[in-house]
């Protein structure tokens, strides 16, 4: 019998990822990144743009995903999403999130891009 490590904190996303790796469901990790439009801006302004747009992206993610999907900040310009869905639906899901972000960000200060991978392939 395995000993449970109770003193090691785990996030809900980590626990969900472990559970989903053992299941037969299609589960993907989506890395969502924001890139400011203007390239010649000073770093302080870029950071402020990213901070405010990341907040809007969070709202778009919460509006566009199901309550059981996990989202996590992975940097000043990245979110990671853990989602149980068929691969064919991921572009549609991300299209919906992108549309919502651009509705929320009336100045359209940053572009959104994403890549995704099957969680089972990541663990091999």
Tab-separated table of C-alpha atoms in Angstrom:
chain	number	residue	atom	x	y	z
A	1	UNK	CA	0.000	0.000	0.000
A	2	UNK	CA	1.302	3.441	-0.955
A	3	UNK	CA	1.791	6.034	1.730
A	4	UNK	CA	-0.137	9.261	1.195
A	5	UNK	CA	2.048	12.360	1.404
A	6	UNK	CA	-0.160	14.763	3.300
A	7	UNK	CA	2.506	17.403	3.832
A	8	UNK	CA	2.946	18.014	0.080
A	9	UNK	CA	0.495	20.707	-1.075
A	10	UNK	CA	-1.158	20.087	-4.437
A	11	UNK	CA	-3.378	22.396	-6.395
A	12	UNK	CA	-6.770	21.306	-7.639
A	13	UNK	CA	-5.384	21.334	-11.183
A	14	UNK	CA	-2.548	18.984	-10.208
A	15	UNK	CA	-4.979	16.595	-8.542
A	16	UNK	CA	-7.313	16.730	-11.533
A	17	UNK	CA	-4.410	16.126	-13.929
A	18	UNK	CA	-3.387	13.020	-11.999
A	19	UNK	CA	-6.955	11.703	-12.022
A	20	UNK	CA	-7.406	12.392	-15.732
A	21	UNK	CA	-4.124	10.700	-16.681
A	22	UNK	CA	-5.591	7.472	-15.325
A	23	UNK	CA	-8.917	7.870	-17.097
A	24	UNK	CA	-9.859	7.035	-20.669
A	25	UNK	CA	-11.078	10.557	-21.389
A	26	UNK	CA	-9.535	12.950	-23.898
A	27	UNK	CA	-7.706	15.543	-21.826
A	28	UNK	CA	-5.600	18.412	-23.135
A	29	UNK	CA	-3.404	21.109	-21.706
A	30	UNK	CA	-3.776	24.358	-23.623
A	31	UNK	CA	-1.067	26.999	-23.283
A	32	UNK	CA	-2.645	30.393	-24.016
A	33	UNK	CA	-0.290	33.319	-24.629
A	34	UNK	CA	-0.810	37.046	-25.058
A	35	UNK	CA	1.484	39.153	-27.231
A	36	UNK	CA	1.207	42.966	-27.275
A	37	UNK	CA	0.642	44.507	-30.715
A	38	UNK	CA	3.240	47.255	-30.463
A	39	UNK	CA	6.824	45.997	-30.459
A	40	UNK	CA	8.643	49.238	-29.629
A	41	UNK	CA	7.050	49.932	-26.240
A	42	UNK	CA	9.065	50.240	-23.049
A	43	UNK	CA	8.918	47.282	-20.680
A	44	UNK	CA	6.810	49.069	-18.043
A	45	UNK	CA	4.085	49.813	-20.563
A	46	UNK	CA	4.223	46.245	-21.935
A	47	UNK	CA	3.838	44.910	-18.379
A	48	UNK	CA	0.817	47.164	-17.729
A	49	UNK	CA	-0.786	46.115	-21.027
A	50	UNK	CA	-0.214	42.438	-20.227
A	51	UNK	CA	-1.503	42.813	-16.680
A	52	UNK	CA	-4.769	44.404	-17.731
A	53	UNK	CA	-5.246	42.118	-20.739
A	54	UNK	CA	-4.494	39.020	-18.625
A	55	UNK	CA	-7.284	40.113	-16.297
A	56	UNK	CA	-9.649	40.377	-19.262
A	57	UNK	CA	-8.432	37.020	-20.570
A	58	UNK	CA	-9.204	35.467	-17.191
A	59	UNK	CA	-12.768	36.756	-17.475
A	60	UNK	CA	-13.029	35.425	-21.033
A	61	UNK	CA	-11.728	32.021	-19.890
A	62	UNK	CA	-14.195	31.846	-17.019
A	63	UNK	CA	-17.029	32.792	-19.373
A	64	UNK	CA	-15.959	30.385	-22.126
A	65	UNK	CA	-15.070	27.267	-20.165
A	66	UNK	CA	-17.035	24.850	-18.020
A	67	UNK	CA	-16.795	25.052	-14.254
A	68	UNK	CA	-14.869	21.757	-14.082
A	69	UNK	CA	-12.110	22.981	-16.429
A	70	UNK	CA	-8.949	24.171	-14.653
A	71	UNK	CA	-7.148	27.389	-15.462
A	72	UNK	CA	-3.841	28.501	-13.992
A	73	UNK	CA	-1.606	31.523	-14.491
A	74	UNK	CA	1.714	30.321	-15.907
A	75	UNK	CA	3.474	33.670	-16.277
A	76	UNK	CA	2.850	37.337	-16.943
A	77	UNK	CA	1.553	36.473	-20.429
A	78	UNK	CA	0.413	32.831	-20.154
A	79	UNK	CA	-2.506	30.820	-18.895
A	80	UNK	CA	-2.630	27.030	-18.830
A	81	UNK	CA	-5.962	25.293	-19.243
A	82	UNK	CA	-6.624	21.677	-18.329
A	83	UNK	CA	-9.662	20.611	-20.316
A	84	UNK	CA	-11.527	17.376	-20.888
A	85	UNK	CA	-12.660	17.573	-24.509
A	86	UNK	CA	-12.221	15.971	-27.873
A	87	UNK	CA	-9.356	17.472	-29.860
A	88	UNK	CA	-11.706	18.545	-32.635
A	89	UNK	CA	-13.492	20.963	-30.250
A	90	UNK	CA	-10.414	22.805	-29.000
A	91	UNK	CA	-10.235	25.295	-31.921
A	92	UNK	CA	-13.948	26.093	-31.464
A	93	UNK	CA	-13.481	26.583	-27.716
A	94	UNK	CA	-10.501	28.859	-28.265
A	95	UNK	CA	-12.348	30.790	-30.972
A	96	UNK	CA	-15.144	31.454	-28.474
A	97	UNK	CA	-12.629	32.584	-25.809
A	98	UNK	CA	-10.766	34.808	-28.292
A	99	UNK	CA	-14.005	36.427	-29.420
A	100	UNK	CA	-14.980	37.092	-25.801
A	101	UNK	CA	-11.549	38.578	-25.028
A	102	UNK	CA	-11.772	40.955	-27.968
A	103	UNK	CA	-15.276	41.990	-26.873
A	104	UNK	CA	-13.920	42.785	-23.399
A	105	UNK	CA	-10.750	44.530	-24.633
A	106	UNK	CA	-12.130	47.423	-26.652
A	107	UNK	CA	-8.608	48.622	-27.529
A	108	UNK	CA	-7.442	45.162	-28.729
A	109	UNK	CA	-3.970	45.756	-27.272
A	110	UNK	CA	-2.711	42.164	-27.499
A	111	UNK	CA	-3.113	39.102	-29.681
A	112	UNK	CA	-3.942	35.697	-28.295
A	113	UNK	CA	-2.318	32.476	-29.445
A	114	UNK	CA	-2.395	28.934	-28.147
A	115	UNK	CA	-0.892	25.484	-28.439
A	116	UNK	CA	-2.245	22.297	-26.949
A	117	UNK	CA	-1.145	18.767	-26.209
A	118	UNK	CA	-2.745	15.551	-25.006
A	119	UNK	CA	-1.951	15.124	-21.330
A	120	UNK	CA	-1.308	11.415	-21.787
A	121	UNK	CA	1.442	12.147	-24.327
A	122	UNK	CA	3.017	14.618	-21.925
A	123	UNK	CA	3.415	12.002	-19.203
A	124	UNK	CA	5.353	9.515	-21.347
